[in-house]
CSV table of N, CA, C and O in Angstrom, one decimal:
chain,number,residue,atom,x,y,z
A,1,UNK,N,52.6,72.2,88.0
A,1,UNK,CA,53.9,71.6,88.0
A,1,UNK,C,54.8,72.3,87.1
A,1,UNK,O,54.5,72.7,86.0
A,2,UNK,N,56.0,72.6,87.5
A,2,UNK,CA,57.0,73.3,86.7
A,2,UNK,C,57.6,72.4,85.6
A,2,UNK,O,57.6,71.2,85.8
A,3,UNK,N,58.1,73.0,84.6
A,3,UNK,CA,58.7,72.2,83.5
A,3,UNK,C,59.8,71.3,83.9
A,3,UNK,O,59.8,70.1,83.4
A,4,UNK,N,60.6,71.7,84.8
A,4,UNK,CA,61.7,70.9,85.3
A,4,UNK,C,61.2,69.7,86.0
A,4,UNK,O,61.8,68.6,86.0
A,5,UNK,N,60.1,69.8,86.7
A,5,UNK,CA,59.5,68.7,87.4
A,5,UNK,C,58.9,67.7,86.4
A,5,UNK,O,59.0,66.5,86.6
A,6,UNK,N,58.2,68.2,85.4
A,6,UNK,CA,57.7,67.3,84.3
A,6,UNK,C,58.8,66.5,83.7
A,6,UNK,O,58.7,65.3,83.6
A,7,UNK,N,59.9,67.2,83.4
A,7,UNK,CA,61.1,66.5,82.8
A,7,UNK,C,61.7,65.4,83.8
A,7,UNK,O,62.0,64.3,83.4
A,8,UNK,N,61.7,65.8,85.1
A,8,UNK,CA,62.2,64.8,86.0
A,8,UNK,C,61.3,63.6,86.2
A,8,UNK,O,61.8,62.5,86.2
A,9,UNK,N,60.0,63.8,86.2
A,9,UNK,CA,59.1,62.7,86.3
A,9,UNK,C,59.2,61.8,85.1
A,9,UNK,O,59.3,60.6,85.2
A,10,UNK,N,59.3,62.4,83.9
A,10,UNK,CA,59.4,61.6,82.7
A,10,UNK,C,60.7,60.8,82.6
A,10,UNK,O,60.8,59.7,82.3
A,11,UNK,N,61.8,61.5,83.0
A,11,UNK,CA,63.1,60.9,83.0
A,11,UNK,C,63.2,59.7,84.0
A,11,UNK,O,63.8,58.6,83.7
A,12,UNK,N,62.6,59.8,85.1
A,12,UNK,CA,62.5,58.7,86.1
A,12,UNK,C,61.5,57.6,85.7
A,12,UNK,O,61.7,56.4,86.0
A,13,UNK,N,60.4,58.0,85.1
A,13,UNK,CA,59.3,57.1,84.8
A,13,UNK,C,59.7,56.2,83.6
A,13,UNK,O,59.3,55.0,83.6
A,14,UNK,N,60.3,56.7,82.6
A,14,UNK,CA,60.6,56.0,81.4
A,14,UNK,C,61.3,54.6,81.6
A,14,UNK,O,60.8,53.6,81.2
A,15,UNK,N,62.4,54.6,82.3
A,15,UNK,CA,63.1,53.3,82.4
A,15,UNK,C,62.3,52.3,83.3
A,15,UNK,O,62.4,51.1,83.0
A,16,UNK,N,61.5,52.8,84.3
A,16,UNK,CA,60.8,51.9,85.1
A,16,UNK,C,59.5,51.4,84.4
A,16,UNK,O,59.2,50.2,84.5
A,17,UNK,N,58.9,52.2,83.6
A,17,UNK,CA,57.8,51.8,82.8
A,17,UNK,C,58.1,50.7,81.7
A,17,UNK,O,57.4,49.8,81.4
A,18,UNK,N,59.4,50.8,81.2
A,18,UNK,CA,59.8,49.9,80.2
A,18,UNK,C,59.9,48.5,80.8
A,18,UNK,O,59.9,47.5,80.1
A,19,UNK,N,60.0,48.4,82.1
A,19,UNK,CA,60.1,47.1,82.8
A,19,UNK,C,58.7,46.4,82.9
A,19,UNK,O,58.6,45.2,83.1
A,20,UNK,N,57.6,47.2,82.7
A,20,UNK,CA,56.3,46.7,82.8
A,20,UNK,C,55.5,47.2,81.5
A,20,UNK,O,54.5,48.0,81.6
A,21,UNK,N,56.0,46.9,80.3
A,21,UNK,CA,55.4,47.4,79.1
A,21,UNK,C,54.0,47.0,78.8
A,21,UNK,O,53.3,47.7,78.0
A,22,UNK,N,53.5,46.0,79.5
A,22,UNK,CA,52.1,45.6,79.3
A,22,UNK,C,51.1,46.5,80.0
A,22,UNK,O,49.9,46.4,79.7
A,23,UNK,N,51.5,47.4,80.9
A,23,UNK,CA,50.6,48.3,81.6
A,23,UNK,C,50.5,49.6,80.8
A,23,UNK,O,51.5,50.1,80.3
A,24,UNK,N,49.3,50.2,80.8
A,24,UNK,CA,49.1,51.5,80.2
A,24,UNK,C,49.6,52.5,81.3
A,24,UNK,O,49.8,52.1,82.4
A,25,UNK,N,49.6,53.8,80.9
A,25,UNK,CA,50.2,54.8,81.8
A,25,UNK,C,49.4,54.9,83.2
A,25,UNK,O,50.0,54.9,84.2
A,26,UNK,N,48.1,54.9,83.1
A,26,UNK,CA,47.3,55.0,84.3
A,26,UNK,C,47.5,53.8,85.2
A,26,UNK,O,47.6,53.9,86.4
A,27,UNK,N,47.5,52.6,84.6
A,27,UNK,CA,47.8,51.4,85.4
A,27,UNK,C,49.1,51.4,86.1
A,27,UNK,O,49.2,51.0,87.2
A,28,UNK,N,50.1,51.9,85.3
A,28,UNK,CA,51.5,52.0,85.9
A,28,UNK,C,51.5,53.0,87.0
A,28,UNK,O,52.1,52.8,88.1
A,29,UNK,N,50.8,54.2,86.9
A,29,UNK,CA,50.8,55.2,87.9
A,29,UNK,C,50.1,54.6,89.2
A,29,UNK,O,50.5,54.9,90.3
A,30,UNK,N,49.0,53.9,89.0
A,30,UNK,CA,48.3,53.3,90.1
A,30,UNK,C,49.2,52.3,90.8
A,30,UNK,O,49.2,52.2,92.0
A,31,UNK,N,50.0,51.5,90.1
A,31,UNK,CA,50.9,50.6,90.6
A,31,UNK,C,52.0,51.3,91.5
A,31,UNK,O,52.3,50.9,92.6
A,32,UNK,N,52.5,52.4,91.0
A,32,UNK,CA,53.5,53.2,91.7
A,32,UNK,C,52.9,53.8,93.0
A,32,UNK,O,53.5,53.8,94.0
A,33,UNK,N,51.7,54.3,92.9
A,33,UNK,CA,51.0,54.9,94.0
A,33,UNK,C,50.8,53.8,95.1
A,33,UNK,O,51.0,54.1,96.3
A,34,UNK,N,50.4,52.6,94.7
A,34,UNK,CA,50.2,51.5,95.7
A,34,UNK,C,51.5,51.1,96.3
A,34,UNK,O,51.6,51.0,97.5
A,35,UNK,N,52.6,51.0,95.5
A,35,UNK,CA,53.9,50.7,96.1
A,35,UNK,C,54.4,51.7,97.1
A,35,UNK,O,55.0,51.4,98.1
A,36,UNK,N,54.1,53.0,96.8
A,36,UNK,CA,54.5,54.1,97.7
A,36,UNK,C,53.6,54.2,99.0
A,36,UNK,O,53.9,55.0,99.9
A,37,UNK,N,52.5,53.4,99.0
A,37,UNK,CA,51.6,53.5,100.2
A,37,UNK,C,50.6,54.6,100.1
A,37,UNK,O,50.0,54.9,101.1
A,38,UNK,N,50.4,55.1,98.9
A,38,UNK,CA,49.4,56.2,98.7
A,38,UNK,C,48.0,55.6,98.7
A,38,UNK,O,47.8,54.7,98.0
A,39,UNK,N,47.1,56.2,99.5
A,39,UNK,CA,45.8,55.7,99.6
A,39,UNK,C,44.7,56.6,99.0
A,39,UNK,O,43.6,56.2,98.9
A,40,UNK,N,45.1,57.8,98.6
A,40,UNK,CA,44.1,58.7,98.1
A,40,UNK,C,43.7,58.5,96.6
A,40,UNK,O,44.0,57.5,96.0
A,41,UNK,N,43.0,59.5,96.1
A,41,UNK,CA,42.6,59.5,94.7
A,41,UNK,C,43.8,59.7,93.8
A,41,UNK,O,44.7,60.5,94.1
A,42,UNK,N,43.8,59.1,92.6
A,42,UNK,CA,44.9,59.2,91.7
A,42,UNK,C,45.1,60.7,91.3
A,42,UNK,O,46.3,61.2,91.2
A,43,UNK,N,44.0,61.4,91.1
A,43,UNK,CA,44.2,62.8,90.7
A,43,UNK,C,44.8,63.7,91.8
A,43,UNK,O,45.3,64.8,91.5
A,44,UNK,N,44.9,63.2,93.0
A,44,UNK,CA,45.5,64.0,94.1
A,44,UNK,C,46.9,63.5,94.4
A,44,UNK,O,47.6,64.1,95.2
A,45,UNK,N,47.4,62.5,93.6
A,45,UNK,CA,48.8,62.0,93.8
A,45,UNK,C,49.8,63.1,93.4
A,45,UNK,O,49.7,63.7,92.2
A,46,UNK,N,50.6,63.5,94.2
A,46,UNK,CA,51.6,64.6,93.9
A,46,UNK,C,52.8,64.1,93.2
A,46,UNK,O,53.2,63.0,93.2
A,47,UNK,N,53.4,65.1,92.4
A,47,UNK,CA,54.6,64.7,91.7
A,47,UNK,C,55.7,64.4,92.7
A,47,UNK,O,56.6,63.6,92.3
A,48,UNK,N,55.7,65.0,93.9
A,48,UNK,CA,56.7,64.7,94.9
A,48,UNK,C,56.7,63.2,95.2
A,48,UNK,O,57.8,62.5,95.4
A,49,UNK,N,55.5,62.6,95.4
A,49,UNK,CA,55.4,61.2,95.8
A,49,UNK,C,56.0,60.4,94.6
A,49,UNK,O,56.8,59.4,94.9
A,50,UNK,N,55.6,60.7,93.4
A,50,UNK,CA,56.1,60.0,92.2
A,50,UNK,C,57.6,60.1,92.1
A,50,UNK,O,58.3,59.1,92.0
A,51,UNK,N,58.2,61.3,92.2
A,51,UNK,CA,59.6,61.5,92.1
A,51,UNK,C,60.4,60.7,93.2
A,51,UNK,O,61.3,60.0,92.8
A,52,UNK,N,60.0,60.9,94.4
A,52,UNK,CA,60.8,60.2,95.5
A,52,UNK,C,60.6,58.7,95.4
A,52,UNK,O,61.5,57.9,95.7
A,53,UNK,N,59.4,58.2,95.1
A,53,UNK,CA,59.2,56.8,95.0
A,53,UNK,C,60.0,56.2,93.8
A,53,UNK,O,60.7,55.2,94.0
A,54,UNK,N,60.0,56.9,92.7
A,54,UNK,CA,60.8,56.4,91.6
A,54,UNK,C,62.3,56.4,91.9
A,54,UNK,O,63.1,55.6,91.4
A,55,UNK,N,62.8,57.5,92.6
A,55,UNK,CA,64.2,57.5,93.0
A,55,UNK,C,64.6,56.4,93.9
A,55,UNK,O,65.7,55.9,93.8
A,56,UNK,N,63.7,56.0,94.8
A,56,UNK,CA,64.0,55.1,95.8
A,56,UNK,C,63.5,53.6,95.5
A,56,UNK,O,63.8,52.7,96.2
A,57,UNK,N,62.8,53.5,94.4
A,57,UNK,CA,62.1,52.2,94.1
A,57,UNK,C,63.1,51.0,94.0
A,57,UNK,O,62.8,49.9,94.5
A,58,UNK,N,64.3,51.2,93.5
A,58,UNK,CA,65.2,50.1,93.3
A,58,UNK,C,66.4,50.1,94.3
A,58,UNK,O,67.4,49.4,94.2
A,59,UNK,N,66.2,50.9,95.4
A,59,UNK,CA,67.3,51.0,96.4
A,59,UNK,C,67.0,50.1,97.6
A,59,UNK,O,65.9,49.5,97.7
A,60,UNK,N,68.0,49.9,98.4
A,60,UNK,CA,67.9,49.0,99.6
A,60,UNK,C,67.0,49.7,100.6
A,60,UNK,O,66.8,50.9,100.6
A,61,UNK,N,66.4,48.9,101.4
A,61,UNK,CA,65.4,49.4,102.4
A,61,UNK,C,66.1,50.4,103.3
A,61,UNK,O,65.4,51.4,103.8
A,62,UNK,N,67.3,50.2,103.7
A,62,UNK,CA,68.0,51.1,104.7
A,62,UNK,C,68.7,52.3,104.0
A,62,UNK,O,69.3,53.1,104.8
A,63,UNK,N,68.7,52.4,102.7
A,63,UNK,CA,69.3,53.5,102.0
A,63,UNK,C,68.7,54.8,102.4
A,63,UNK,O,67.4,54.9,102.5
A,64,UNK,N,69.5,55.9,102.5
A,64,UNK,CA,68.9,57.2,102.9
A,64,UNK,C,68.2,57.8,101.7
A,64,UNK,O,68.5,57.6,100.5
A,65,UNK,N,67.2,58.7,102.0
A,65,UNK,CA,66.5,59.4,101.0
A,65,UNK,C,67.3,60.5,100.3
A,65,UNK,O,68.0,61.2,101.1
A,66,UNK,N,67.4,60.5,99.0
A,66,UNK,CA,68.2,61.6,98.3
A,66,UNK,C,67.7,63.0,98.8
A,66,UNK,O,66.5,63.2,99.0
A,67,UNK,N,68.7,63.8,99.1
A,67,UNK,CA,68.4,65.2,99.6
A,67,UNK,C,68.5,65.3,101.1
A,67,UNK,O,68.7,66.3,101.6
A,68,UNK,N,68.3,64.2,101.8
A,68,UNK,CA,68.4,64.2,103.3
A,68,UNK,C,69.8,63.9,103.7
A,68,UNK,O,70.3,64.3,104.7
A,69,UNK,N,70.5,63.0,102.9
A,69,UNK,CA,71.9,62.6,103.3
A,69,UNK,C,72.8,63.8,103.4
A,69,UNK,O,73.7,63.8,104.3
A,70,UNK,N,72.6,64.8,102.6
A,70,UNK,CA,73.5,66.0,102.6
A,70,UNK,C,73.4,66.7,103.9
A,70,UNK,O,74.4,67.4,104.3
A,71,UNK,N,72.3,66.6,104.6
A,71,UNK,CA,72.1,67.4,105.8
A,71,UNK,C,72.4,66.6,107.1
A,71,UNK,O,72.2,67.1,108.2
A,72,UNK,N,72.8,65.3,106.9
A,72,UNK,CA,73.0,64.4,108.1
A,72,UNK,C,74.2,64.8,108.8
A,72,UNK,O,75.3,65.1,108.2
A,73,UNK,N,74.1,64.8,110.1
A,73,UNK,CA,75.2,65.1,111.0
A,73,UNK,C,75.4,63.8,111.9
A,73,UNK,O,74.4,63.3,112.4
A,74,UNK,N,76.6,63.3,112.1
A,74,UNK,CA,76.8,62.2,112.9
A,74,UNK,C,76.7,62.6,114.4
A,74,UNK,O,76.4,61.8,115.2
A,75,UNK,N,77.1,63.8,114.7
A,75,UNK,CA,77.2,64.3,116.1
A,75,UNK,C,76.0,65.2,116.4
A,75,UNK,O,75.8,66.2,115.7
A,76,UNK,N,75.2,65.0,117.4
A,76,UNK,CA,74.1,65.8,117.8
A,76,UNK,C,74.5,67.2,118.1
A,76,UNK,O,73.8,68.2,117.7
A,77,UNK,N,75.6,67.4,118.8
A,77,UNK,CA,76.1,68.7,119.2
A,77,UNK,C,76.4,69.5,118.0
A,77,UNK,O,76.0,70.7,117.9
A,78,UNK,N,77.1,69.0,117.0
A,78,UNK,CA,77.4,69.7,115.8
A,78,UNK,C,76.1,70.0,115.0
A,78,UNK,O,75.9,71.1,114.5
A,79,UNK,N,75.1,69.1,115.0
A,79,UNK,CA,73.9,69.4,114.3
A,79,UNK,C,73.1,70.5,115.0
A,79,UNK,O,72.6,71.4,114.3
A,80,UNK,N,73.1,70.6,116.3
A,80,UNK,CA,72.4,71.6,117.0
A,80,UNK,C,73.1,73.0,116.8
A,80,UNK,O,72.4,74.0,116.5
A,81,UNK,N,74.4,73.0,116.9
A,81,UNK,CA,75.2,74.3,116.6
A,81,UNK,C,75.0,74.7,115.2
A,81,UNK,O,74.8,75.9,114.9
A,82,UNK,N,75.0,73.8,114.2
A,82,UNK,CA,74.8,74.2,112.8
A,82,UNK,C,73.3,74.7,112.6
A,82,UNK,O,73.1,75.7,111.9
A,83,UNK,N,72.3,74.1,113.3
A,83,UNK,CA,71.0,74.5,113.1
A,83,UNK,C,70.7,75.9,113.7
A,83,UNK,O,69.9,76.7,113.2
A,84,UNK,N,71.5,76.2,114.7
A,84,UNK,CA,71.4,77.6,115.4
A,84,UNK,C,72.2,78.6,114.7
A,84,UNK,O,72.2,79.8,115.1
A,85,UNK,N,73.0,78.2,113.7
A,85,UNK,CA,73.8,79.2,112.9
A,85,UNK,C,75.1,79.6,113.6
A,85,UNK,O,75.7,80.5,113.2
A,86,UNK,N,75.5,78.8,114.6
A,86,UNK,CA,76.7,79.2,115.3
A,86,UNK,C,77.9,78.7,114.5
A,86,UNK,O,78.9,79.4,114.5
A,87,UNK,N,77.8,77.6,113.9
A,87,UNK,CA,78.9,77.1,113.0
A,87,UNK,C,78.3,76.9,111.6
A,87,UNK,O,77.1,76.8,111.4
A,88,UNK,N,79.2,76.9,110.6
A,88,UNK,CA,78.8,76.7,109.2
A,88,UNK,C,78.8,75.3,108.8
A,88,UNK,O,79.5,74.5,109.2
C-alpha cells in the first residue's frame, strides 16, 4: 500500500471509528468488512474496499460512487463517441 493510501484510510477511518469507540481496531475493521458485504479473510481485505466503503458509508443508497460520476454521460451516443476518441 502506498503512503497516500495509508493516509487516506486513516483520514476516512478516524471519524467513523470515533462513532464506535468501544470497538478495538480489528473489531471495527470486521464490522466495516461485514457492512461492505466482504466474505473473505480479514487479511485479504483490500484497502480499496475500505476506502470506498468508508466514502459511501453515510451516503444515500442511490448516490453515485465517487470517481464514477465524473465519467457519466447522459446520452449514449455521446458516451460512445467519447469512448472511441472521436470527441473530447
